[in-house]
Coordinates of C-alpha atoms in Angstrom, one line a residue:
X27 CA 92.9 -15.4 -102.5
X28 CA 93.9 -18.6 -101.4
X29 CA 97.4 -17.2 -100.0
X30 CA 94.9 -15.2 -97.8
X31 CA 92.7 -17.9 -96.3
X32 CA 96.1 -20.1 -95.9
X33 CA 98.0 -17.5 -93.8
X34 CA 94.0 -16.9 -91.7
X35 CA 94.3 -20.3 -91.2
X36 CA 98.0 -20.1 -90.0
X37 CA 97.7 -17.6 -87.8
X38 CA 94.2 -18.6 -86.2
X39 CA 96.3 -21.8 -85.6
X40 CA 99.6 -20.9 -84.3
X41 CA 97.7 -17.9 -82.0
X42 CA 95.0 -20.2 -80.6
X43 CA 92.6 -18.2 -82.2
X44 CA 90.0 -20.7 -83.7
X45 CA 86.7 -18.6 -82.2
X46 CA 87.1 -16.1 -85.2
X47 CA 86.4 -18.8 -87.5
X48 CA 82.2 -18.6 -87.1
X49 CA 82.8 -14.8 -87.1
X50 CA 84.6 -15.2 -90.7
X51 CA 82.0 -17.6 -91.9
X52 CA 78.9 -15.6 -91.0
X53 CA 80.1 -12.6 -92.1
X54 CA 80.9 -14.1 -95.8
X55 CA 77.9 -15.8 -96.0
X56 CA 75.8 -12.6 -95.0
X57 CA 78.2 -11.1 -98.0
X58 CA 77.4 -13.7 -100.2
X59 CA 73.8 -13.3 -99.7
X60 CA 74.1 -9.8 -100.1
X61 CA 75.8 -9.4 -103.2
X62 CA 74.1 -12.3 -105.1
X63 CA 70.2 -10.9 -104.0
X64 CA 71.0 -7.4 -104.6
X65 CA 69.1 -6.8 -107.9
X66 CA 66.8 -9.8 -107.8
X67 CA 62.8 -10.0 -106.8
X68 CA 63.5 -11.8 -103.8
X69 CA 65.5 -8.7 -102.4
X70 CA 62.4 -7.6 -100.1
X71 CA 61.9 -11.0 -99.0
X72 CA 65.4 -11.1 -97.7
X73 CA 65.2 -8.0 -96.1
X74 CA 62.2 -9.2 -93.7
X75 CA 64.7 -11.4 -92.5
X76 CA 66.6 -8.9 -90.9

């Protein structure tokens, strides 16, 4: 996994690309917060939020 984030990084780096880095971010929090609420009580909750 690390040998993946390393060559993102490169290649966001050499290709100027820095704006995908929120994009990346946001999308593995929301992913995060998906998978770590998906059997729990506070799963309604979290849904309001969307």
């Amino acid at each position: 996994m690390s040998q993946f984030v390393m060559e993102l990084w490169a290649f966001m780096k050499e290709r100027k690309k820095f704006w995908l880095l929120p994009i990346l971010v946001v999308l593995l929090l929301l992913g995060t917060l998906i998978v770590l609420t998906q059997g729990s009580a506070v799963a309604p909750f979290i849904y309001t939020l969307f």
